[in-house]
Amino acid sequence: MTKEQQQATITKKPKGLSVHLYAVLFGGLKLIGRLPYPVINFLGTAIGKLLYLVKSRRKIVLANLAYCFPQMAEEERAKLCKDHFKSLGIGFIELCAAWYKPFKDLEKYHEVRGLEHYEKAKQSGQGILFLGYHITSLELAGALMAKYLDFAAFYRPNKNPALDYHIQKGRNNRTQTLGRNDIRTIGKWLKAGKSIWFMPDQDMGTKSTVFAPFYGKPMATLNSPIRIAKIGNAKVLPVSYHKENGKMIIEVLPEIQFSGDDLADCTLMNQVLEESINKGPEQYYWVHRRFKTLPEGMDSIYK
């Protein structure tokens, strides 16, 4: 999809009463996004405390933490769970800043590292597959990355056309989105020397997955990045992002190379993911039922 085609789809404004209601809602979000950053943190923390009270979600987070960190004391996991919901609430409010706050107002709240790895990969003329993952402040991380890295990200259209219009409009203030998320589309994009930001760290069942170790436990890990890199003849650069002393740290990591062995390559991806999570473990998206799919014979951790 060309940039012109992309803009054409975004500007096809849907009609109906819901359009006006969402216009009011997103107008409010735009105002919130322009608030001073300390106020955004305060509001987000308050929302996080409320989210913590939702028992069903809290149980998922605690189950994920117990699966990955069985050696951690229960009290420590409980604190990590509370910190996660605080981070989750802040991430919700930061979405407004990611879409609507002028970039100059975000400059002192972020830092970028490892751009030399990106520049080196660009010199090859090949496409670049940026390997990412889901965190609570993902929208902000993506908006900041887009200032320094040239890439497209995939977007799954919302079923509500009015809501979808405003989401695409907000995201496209900073990043370029592509509608189709399939290997053939990605391969063509990369072969043309372009870049993709791809996050393969969600549970997609048993299709195209390998049970590779993650914190020493089996995790259904997508092997699609391996196939994508091969089809698109692409460089593979992991990207790490986390909050540190009030700043979002974006770091382009050194290139990794796949061997063609699915288990070995998926293990490598999980090792890189672990190292990134460890920089801010409360910020990983633990609220997702990441371990729904387990090897045959293993009991569900979500009881």
mmCIF file of C-alpha atoms in Angstrom:
data_model
loop_
_atom_site.group_PDB
_atom_site.id
_atom_site.type_symbol
_atom_site.label_atom_id
_atom_site.label_comp_id
_atom_site.label_asym_id
_atom_site.label_seq_id
_atom_site.Cartn_x
_atom_site.Cartn_y
_atom_site.Cartn_z
ATOM 1 C CA MET A 1 0.000 0.000 0.000
ATOM 2 C CA THR A 2 1.427 3.343 -0.999
ATOM 3 C CA LYS A 3 1.364 6.336 1.303
ATOM 4 C CA GLU A 4 -1.225 7.961 -0.959
ATOM 5 C CA GLN A 5 -3.458 4.875 -0.775
ATOM 6 C CA GLN A 6 -3.031 4.788 2.955
ATOM 7 C CA GLN A 7 -4.095 8.408 3.362
ATOM 8 C CA ALA A 8 -7.062 7.776 1.068
ATOM 9 C CA THR A 9 -8.377 5.032 3.342
ATOM 10 C CA ILE A 10 -7.965 7.196 6.419
ATOM 11 C CA THR A 11 -9.794 10.179 4.947
ATOM 12 C CA LYS A 12 -12.886 8.142 4.040
ATOM 13 C CA LYS A 13 -14.801 9.470 7.006
ATOM 14 C CA PRO A 14 -17.764 7.271 7.971
ATOM 15 C CA LYS A 15 -21.199 8.738 8.507
ATOM 16 C CA GLY A 16 -23.736 8.433 11.302
ATOM 17 C CA LEU A 17 -24.372 9.539 14.874
ATOM 18 C CA SER A 18 -21.526 7.404 16.263
ATOM 19 C CA VAL A 19 -19.054 9.464 14.211
ATOM 20 C CA HIS A 20 -20.002 12.585 16.160
ATOM 21 C CA LEU A 21 -19.877 10.768 19.486
ATOM 22 C CA TYR A 22 -16.395 9.448 18.767
ATOM 23 C CA ALA A 23 -15.347 12.893 17.542
ATOM 24 C CA VAL A 24 -16.244 14.279 20.978
ATOM 25 C CA LEU A 25 -14.452 11.392 22.716
ATOM 26 C CA PHE A 26 -11.258 11.716 20.704
ATOM 27 C CA GLY A 27 -11.416 15.489 21.008
ATOM 28 C CA GLY A 28 -11.265 14.962 24.774
ATOM 29 C CA LEU A 29 -8.338 12.563 24.379
ATOM 30 C CA LYS A 30 -6.546 15.201 22.323
ATOM 31 C CA LEU A 31 -6.919 17.683 25.171
ATOM 32 C CA ILE A 32 -5.632 15.116 27.680
ATOM 33 C CA GLY A 33 -2.659 14.404 25.429
ATOM 34 C CA ARG A 34 -1.585 18.030 25.642
ATOM 35 C CA LEU A 35 -1.531 18.061 29.450
ATOM 36 C CA PRO A 36 1.880 18.314 31.172
ATOM 37 C CA TYR A 37 3.552 14.926 31.389
ATOM 38 C CA PRO A 38 3.512 14.776 35.239
ATOM 39 C CA VAL A 39 -0.275 15.204 35.092
ATOM 40 C CA ILE A 40 -0.526 12.371 32.560
ATOM 41 C CA ASN A 41 1.444 10.139 34.923
ATOM 42 C CA PHE A 42 -0.816 11.103 37.833
ATOM 43 C CA LEU A 43 -4.006 10.333 35.913
ATOM 44 C CA GLY A 44 -2.565 7.090 34.597
ATOM 45 C CA THR A 45 -1.547 5.932 38.062
ATOM 46 C CA ALA A 46 -5.080 6.546 39.318
ATOM 47 C CA ILE A 47 -6.529 4.514 36.440
ATOM 48 C CA GLY A 48 -4.012 1.746 37.128
ATOM 49 C CA LYS A 49 -5.189 1.457 40.741
ATOM 50 C CA LEU A 50 -8.743 1.018 39.508
ATOM 51 C CA LEU A 51 -7.707 -1.601 36.946
ATOM 52 C CA TYR A 52 -5.948 -3.551 39.697
ATOM 53 C CA LEU A 53 -9.346 -4.063 41.344
ATOM 54 C CA VAL A 54 -10.569 -6.097 38.337
ATOM 55 C CA LYS A 55 -10.049 -9.573 39.783
ATOM 56 C CA SER A 56 -10.178 -11.506 36.506
ATOM 57 C CA ARG A 57 -7.335 -9.474 34.992
ATOM 58 C CA ARG A 58 -5.318 -9.497 38.192
ATOM 59 C CA LYS A 59 -5.499 -13.313 38.245
ATOM 60 C CA ILE A 60 -4.111 -13.470 34.683
ATOM 61 C CA VAL A 61 -1.158 -11.242 35.575
ATOM 62 C CA LEU A 62 -0.369 -13.225 38.733
ATOM 63 C CA ALA A 63 -0.607 -16.525 36.818
ATOM 64 C CA ASN A 64 1.797 -15.259 34.140
ATOM 65 C CA LEU A 65 4.253 -14.020 36.751
ATOM 66 C CA ALA A 66 4.098 -17.296 38.689
ATOM 67 C CA TYR A 67 4.767 -19.242 35.487
ATOM 68 C CA CYS A 68 7.782 -17.142 34.492
ATOM 69 C CA PHE A 69 9.180 -16.363 37.948
ATOM 70 C CA PRO A 70 8.429 -19.367 40.193
ATOM 71 C CA GLN A 71 11.565 -18.659 42.226
ATOM 72 C CA MET A 72 10.348 -15.156 43.098
ATOM 73 C CA ALA A 73 8.780 -14.691 46.525
ATOM 74 C CA GLU A 74 4.989 -14.412 46.455
ATOM 75 C CA GLU A 75 5.111 -10.959 48.064
ATOM 76 C CA GLU A 76 7.517 -9.785 45.379
ATOM 77 C CA ARG A 77 5.249 -11.070 42.607
ATOM 78 C CA ALA A 78 2.302 -9.311 44.249
ATOM 79 C CA LYS A 79 4.213 -6.031 44.214
ATOM 80 C CA LEU A 80 5.245 -6.585 40.597
ATOM 81 C CA CYS A 81 1.573 -7.168 39.754
ATOM 82 C CA LYS A 82 0.557 -3.853 41.380
ATOM 83 C CA ASP A 83 3.363 -2.049 39.568
ATOM 84 C CA HIS A 84 2.208 -3.589 36.299
ATOM 85 C CA PHE A 85 -1.305 -2.197 36.650
ATOM 86 C CA LYS A 86 0.114 1.211 37.502
ATOM 87 C CA SER A 87 2.194 1.030 34.321
ATOM 88 C CA LEU A 88 -0.852 -0.176 32.383
ATOM 89 C CA GLY A 89 -2.917 2.792 33.519
ATOM 90 C CA ILE A 90 -0.169 5.229 32.596
ATOM 91 C CA GLY A 91 0.055 3.557 29.191
ATOM 92 C CA PHE A 92 -3.642 4.204 28.567
ATOM 93 C CA ILE A 93 -3.233 7.929 29.204
ATOM 94 C CA GLU A 94 0.094 8.062 27.336
ATOM 95 C CA LEU A 95 -1.771 6.954 24.246
ATOM 96 C CA CYS A 96 -3.186 10.486 24.139
ATOM 97 C CA ALA A 97 0.314 11.960 24.294
ATOM 98 C CA ALA A 98 1.600 9.516 21.683
ATOM 99 C CA TRP A 99 -1.041 10.612 19.188
ATOM 100 C CA TYR A 100 -1.521 14.274 19.977
ATOM 101 C CA LYS A 101 1.270 15.847 22.043
ATOM 102 C CA PRO A 102 3.756 17.910 19.965
ATOM 103 C CA PHE A 103 7.009 16.007 19.668
ATOM 104 C CA LYS A 104 9.029 18.882 21.125
ATOM 105 C CA ASP A 105 7.104 18.386 24.390
ATOM 106 C CA LEU A 106 8.232 14.753 24.526
ATOM 107 C CA GLU A 107 11.917 15.340 23.820
ATOM 108 C CA LYS A 108 13.070 15.535 27.430
ATOM 109 C CA TYR A 109 11.103 12.411 28.311
ATOM 110 C CA HIS A 110 12.887 9.976 26.038
ATOM 111 C CA GLU A 111 16.318 8.795 24.917
ATOM 112 C CA VAL A 112 17.381 6.824 21.845
ATOM 113 C CA ARG A 113 20.308 4.426 21.762
ATOM 114 C CA GLY A 114 21.892 2.093 19.225
ATOM 115 C CA LEU A 115 21.117 4.082 16.078
ATOM 116 C CA GLU A 116 24.475 2.993 14.692
ATOM 117 C CA HIS A 117 23.031 -0.512 14.231
ATOM 118 C CA TYR A 118 20.152 0.947 12.224
ATOM 119 C CA GLU A 119 22.450 3.050 10.036
ATOM 120 C CA LYS A 120 24.677 0.043 9.347
ATOM 121 C CA ALA A 121 21.682 -2.085 8.336
ATOM 122 C CA LYS A 122 20.362 0.661 6.044
ATOM 123 C CA GLN A 123 23.667 0.801 4.173
ATOM 124 C CA SER A 124 23.057 -2.757 2.943
ATOM 125 C CA GLY A 125 20.033 -1.610 0.932
ATOM 126 C CA GLN A 126 18.027 -4.547 2.300
ATOM 127 C CA GLY A 127 14.731 -4.285 4.101
ATOM 128 C CA ILE A 128 14.797 -4.308 7.897
ATOM 129 C CA LEU A 129 12.617 -6.433 10.143
ATOM 130 C CA PHE A 130 12.419 -4.652 13.502
ATOM 131 C CA LEU A 131 11.549 -7.258 16.123
ATOM 132 C CA GLY A 132 9.489 -5.743 18.914
ATOM 133 C CA TYR A 133 7.139 -6.822 21.681
ATOM 134 C CA HIS A 134 4.126 -5.580 23.632
ATOM 135 C CA ILE A 135 4.514 -3.262 26.600
ATOM 136 C CA THR A 136 2.058 -1.125 28.534
ATOM 137 C CA SER A 137 3.320 2.070 26.855
ATOM 138 C CA LEU A 138 3.417 0.604 23.351
ATOM 139 C CA GLU A 139 1.733 3.544 21.618
ATOM 140 C CA LEU A 140 4.257 5.987 23.055
ATOM 141 C CA ALA A 141 7.179 3.702 22.200
ATOM 142 C CA GLY A 142 5.962 3.414 18.600
ATOM 143 C CA ALA A 143 5.475 7.170 18.242
ATOM 144 C CA LEU A 144 8.992 7.864 19.496
ATOM 145 C CA MET A 145 10.548 5.121 17.352
ATOM 146 C CA ALA A 146 8.925 6.619 14.262
ATOM 147 C CA LYS A 147 10.851 9.850 14.799
ATOM 148 C CA TYR A 148 14.168 8.050 14.306
ATOM 149 C CA LEU A 149 13.390 4.849 12.380
ATOM 150 C CA ASP A 150 11.632 4.568 9.044
ATOM 151 C CA PHE A 151 9.164 1.689 9.264
ATOM 152 C CA ALA A 152 5.574 0.620 8.792
ATOM 153 C CA ALA A 153 3.526 -1.228 11.398
ATOM 154 C CA PHE A 154 0.550 -3.490 10.941
ATOM 155 C CA TYR A 155 -2.868 -2.473 12.102
ATOM 156 C CA ARG A 156 -5.873 -4.747 12.457
ATOM 157 C CA PRO A 157 -8.913 -2.635 11.467
ATOM 158 C CA ASN A 158 -11.548 -2.183 14.158
ATOM 159 C CA LYS A 159 -14.994 -3.584 13.354
ATOM 160 C CA ASN A 160 -16.556 -0.230 14.218
ATOM 161 C CA PRO A 161 -15.797 2.047 11.217
ATOM 162 C CA ALA A 162 -16.240 5.256 13.229
ATOM 163 C CA LEU A 163 -13.833 4.113 15.930
ATOM 164 C CA ASP A 164 -11.445 2.729 13.324
ATOM 165 C CA TYR A 165 -11.334 6.093 11.561
ATOM 166 C CA HIS A 166 -10.181 7.939 14.675
ATOM 167 C CA ILE A 167 -7.674 5.238 15.694
ATOM 168 C CA GLN A 168 -6.020 5.278 12.268
ATOM 169 C CA LYS A 169 -6.048 9.057 12.213
ATOM 170 C CA GLY A 170 -4.348 9.210 15.615
ATOM 171 C CA ARG A 171 -1.715 6.605 14.826
ATOM 172 C CA ASN A 172 -0.910 8.091 11.464
ATOM 173 C CA ASN A 173 0.039 11.357 13.136
ATOM 174 C CA ARG A 174 3.323 9.565 13.873
ATOM 175 C CA THR A 175 3.595 6.196 12.112
ATOM 176 C CA GLN A 176 2.667 4.503 8.846
ATOM 177 C CA THR A 177 0.289 1.557 9.094
ATOM 178 C CA LEU A 178 -0.415 -1.335 6.760
ATOM 179 C CA GLY A 179 -3.712 -3.152 6.717
ATOM 180 C CA ARG A 180 -2.773 -6.692 5.689
ATOM 181 C CA ASN A 181 -0.730 -8.777 8.085
ATOM 182 C CA ASP A 182 0.425 -11.787 6.067
ATOM 183 C CA ILE A 183 3.825 -13.137 5.164
ATOM 184 C CA ARG A 184 3.468 -12.497 1.425
ATOM 185 C CA THR A 185 2.641 -8.801 1.950
ATOM 186 C CA ILE A 186 5.493 -8.374 4.421
ATOM 187 C CA GLY A 187 7.917 -10.197 2.129
ATOM 188 C CA LYS A 188 7.167 -7.889 -0.798
ATOM 189 C CA TRP A 189 7.514 -4.849 1.435
ATOM 190 C CA LEU A 190 10.921 -5.963 2.701
ATOM 191 C CA LYS A 191 12.188 -6.985 -0.739
ATOM 192 C CA ALA A 192 11.545 -3.411 -1.833
ATOM 193 C CA GLY A 193 14.111 -2.288 0.764
ATOM 194 C CA LYS A 194 11.509 -1.043 3.255
ATOM 195 C CA SER A 195 11.165 -1.780 6.960
ATOM 196 C CA ILE A 196 8.538 -3.372 9.186
ATOM 197 C CA TRP A 197 7.994 -3.256 12.949
ATOM 198 C CA PHE A 198 6.750 -6.725 13.890
ATOM 199 C CA MET A 199 5.725 -7.999 17.357
ATOM 200 C CA PRO A 200 5.473 -11.793 17.433
ATOM 201 C CA ASP A 201 5.079 -12.175 21.219
ATOM 202 C CA GLN A 202 1.390 -13.078 21.510
ATOM 203 C CA ASP A 203 -0.219 -16.505 21.790
ATOM 204 C CA MET A 204 -1.473 -17.449 18.323
ATOM 205 C CA GLY A 205 -2.164 -21.108 19.075
ATOM 206 C CA THR A 206 -0.226 -24.019 17.603
ATOM 207 C CA LYS A 207 -0.134 -22.847 13.991
ATOM 208 C CA SER A 208 3.356 -21.775 12.858
ATOM 209 C CA THR A 209 4.708 -21.993 16.400
ATOM 210 C CA VAL A 210 7.460 -23.808 18.253
ATOM 211 C CA PHE A 211 7.599 -24.449 21.994
ATOM 212 C CA ALA A 212 10.804 -22.597 22.797
ATOM 213 C CA PRO A 213 12.079 -21.786 26.298
ATOM 214 C CA PHE A 214 11.069 -18.481 27.850
ATOM 215 C CA TYR A 215 12.356 -17.891 31.370
ATOM 216 C CA GLY A 216 13.053 -21.609 31.355
ATOM 217 C CA LYS A 217 9.451 -22.577 30.564
ATOM 218 C CA PRO A 218 7.937 -23.681 27.228
ATOM 219 C CA MET A 219 6.205 -20.888 25.301
ATOM 220 C CA ALA A 220 4.398 -21.144 21.972
ATOM 221 C CA THR A 221 6.676 -18.931 19.875
ATOM 222 C CA LEU A 222 5.865 -17.810 16.343
ATOM 223 C CA ASN A 223 8.388 -18.913 13.717
ATOM 224 C CA SER A 224 7.008 -16.417 11.191
ATOM 225 C CA PRO A 225 9.845 -13.883 11.739
ATOM 226 C CA ILE A 226 12.273 -16.527 10.489
ATOM 227 C CA ARG A 227 10.228 -17.118 7.343
ATOM 228 C CA ILE A 228 9.627 -13.402 6.812
ATOM 229 C CA ALA A 229 13.320 -12.554 7.055
ATOM 230 C CA LYS A 230 14.157 -15.253 4.529
ATOM 231 C CA ILE A 231 11.398 -14.365 2.048
ATOM 232 C CA GLY A 232 12.141 -10.648 2.272
ATOM 233 C CA ASN A 233 15.946 -11.047 2.362
ATOM 234 C CA ALA A 234 15.861 -8.713 5.358
ATOM 235 C CA LYS A 235 18.153 -7.634 8.144
ATOM 236 C CA VAL A 236 16.728 -8.461 11.581
ATOM 237 C CA LEU A 237 17.141 -5.809 14.277
ATOM 238 C CA PRO A 238 15.520 -6.279 17.685
ATOM 239 C CA VAL A 239 14.314 -3.077 19.332
ATOM 240 C CA SER A 240 14.063 -2.665 23.102
ATOM 241 C CA TYR A 241 11.921 -0.041 24.836
ATOM 242 C CA HIS A 242 11.261 0.597 28.496
ATOM 243 C CA LYS A 243 10.831 3.391 31.026
ATOM 244 C CA GLU A 244 13.871 4.353 33.061
ATOM 245 C CA ASN A 245 13.851 7.207 35.596
ATOM 246 C CA GLY A 246 10.817 8.738 33.937
ATOM 247 C CA LYS A 247 12.236 8.464 30.417
ATOM 248 C CA MET A 248 11.259 6.126 27.617
ATOM 249 C CA ILE A 249 14.458 4.455 26.441
ATOM 250 C CA ILE A 250 14.366 3.282 22.826
ATOM 251 C CA GLU A 251 17.311 1.053 21.926
ATOM 252 C CA VAL A 252 18.081 -0.552 18.574
ATOM 253 C CA LEU A 253 19.965 -3.753 19.357
ATOM 254 C CA PRO A 254 22.649 -5.395 17.215
ATOM 255 C CA GLU A 255 21.535 -7.442 14.229
ATOM 256 C CA ILE A 256 20.674 -11.086 14.833
ATOM 257 C CA GLN A 257 20.934 -13.778 12.187
ATOM 258 C CA PHE A 258 18.676 -16.799 11.932
ATOM 259 C CA SER A 259 20.178 -20.230 11.352
ATOM 260 C CA GLY A 260 17.110 -21.784 9.741
ATOM 261 C CA ASP A 261 16.561 -24.093 12.709
ATOM 262 C CA ASP A 262 13.160 -23.083 14.113
ATOM 263 C CA LEU A 263 13.806 -24.163 17.699
ATOM 264 C CA ALA A 264 17.230 -22.523 17.860
ATOM 265 C CA ASP A 265 15.978 -19.312 16.235
ATOM 266 C CA CYS A 266 12.839 -19.082 18.377
ATOM 267 C CA THR A 267 15.005 -19.671 21.449
ATOM 268 C CA LEU A 268 17.252 -16.819 20.332
ATOM 269 C CA MET A 269 14.262 -14.489 19.889
ATOM 270 C CA ASN A 270 12.978 -15.380 23.358
ATOM 271 C CA GLN A 271 16.396 -14.744 24.895
ATOM 272 C CA VAL A 272 16.441 -11.266 23.355
ATOM 273 C CA LEU A 273 12.876 -10.718 24.589
ATOM 274 C CA GLU A 274 13.799 -11.773 28.130
ATOM 275 C CA GLU A 275 16.730 -9.367 28.215
ATOM 276 C CA SER A 276 14.473 -6.531 27.094
ATOM 277 C CA ILE A 277 11.746 -7.373 29.625
ATOM 278 C CA ASN A 278 14.270 -7.528 32.455
ATOM 279 C CA LYS A 279 15.022 -3.825 31.972
ATOM 280 C CA GLY A 280 11.502 -3.014 33.188
ATOM 281 C CA PRO A 281 9.579 -6.205 34.035
ATOM 282 C CA GLU A 282 6.480 -4.394 35.315
ATOM 283 C CA GLN A 283 6.096 -2.778 31.884
ATOM 284 C CA TYR A 284 5.686 -5.986 29.863
ATOM 285 C CA TYR A 285 2.108 -6.763 28.797
ATOM 286 C CA TRP A 286 1.464 -9.434 31.434
ATOM 287 C CA VAL A 287 -2.295 -8.841 31.324
ATOM 288 C CA HIS A 288 -2.459 -10.867 28.090
ATOM 289 C CA ARG A 289 -3.180 -14.625 28.389
ATOM 290 C CA ARG A 290 0.206 -15.308 26.870
ATOM 291 C CA PHE A 291 0.393 -18.955 27.881
ATOM 292 C CA LYS A 292 -2.985 -20.259 26.728
ATOM 293 C CA THR A 293 -1.189 -22.711 24.447
ATOM 294 C CA LEU A 294 1.028 -25.177 26.281
ATOM 295 C CA PRO A 295 2.555 -28.539 25.296
ATOM 296 C CA GLU A 296 0.164 -31.476 25.360
ATOM 297 C CA GLY A 297 -0.216 -32.848 28.865
ATOM 298 C CA MET A 298 0.443 -29.576 30.680
ATOM 299 C CA ASP A 299 -2.400 -28.117 32.731
ATOM 300 C CA SER A 300 -3.620 -24.597 32.066
ATOM 301 C CA ILE A 301 -2.073 -21.978 34.304
ATOM 302 C CA TYR A 302 -5.311 -19.947 34.175
ATOM 303 C CA LYS A 303 -7.523 -21.711 36.702
#
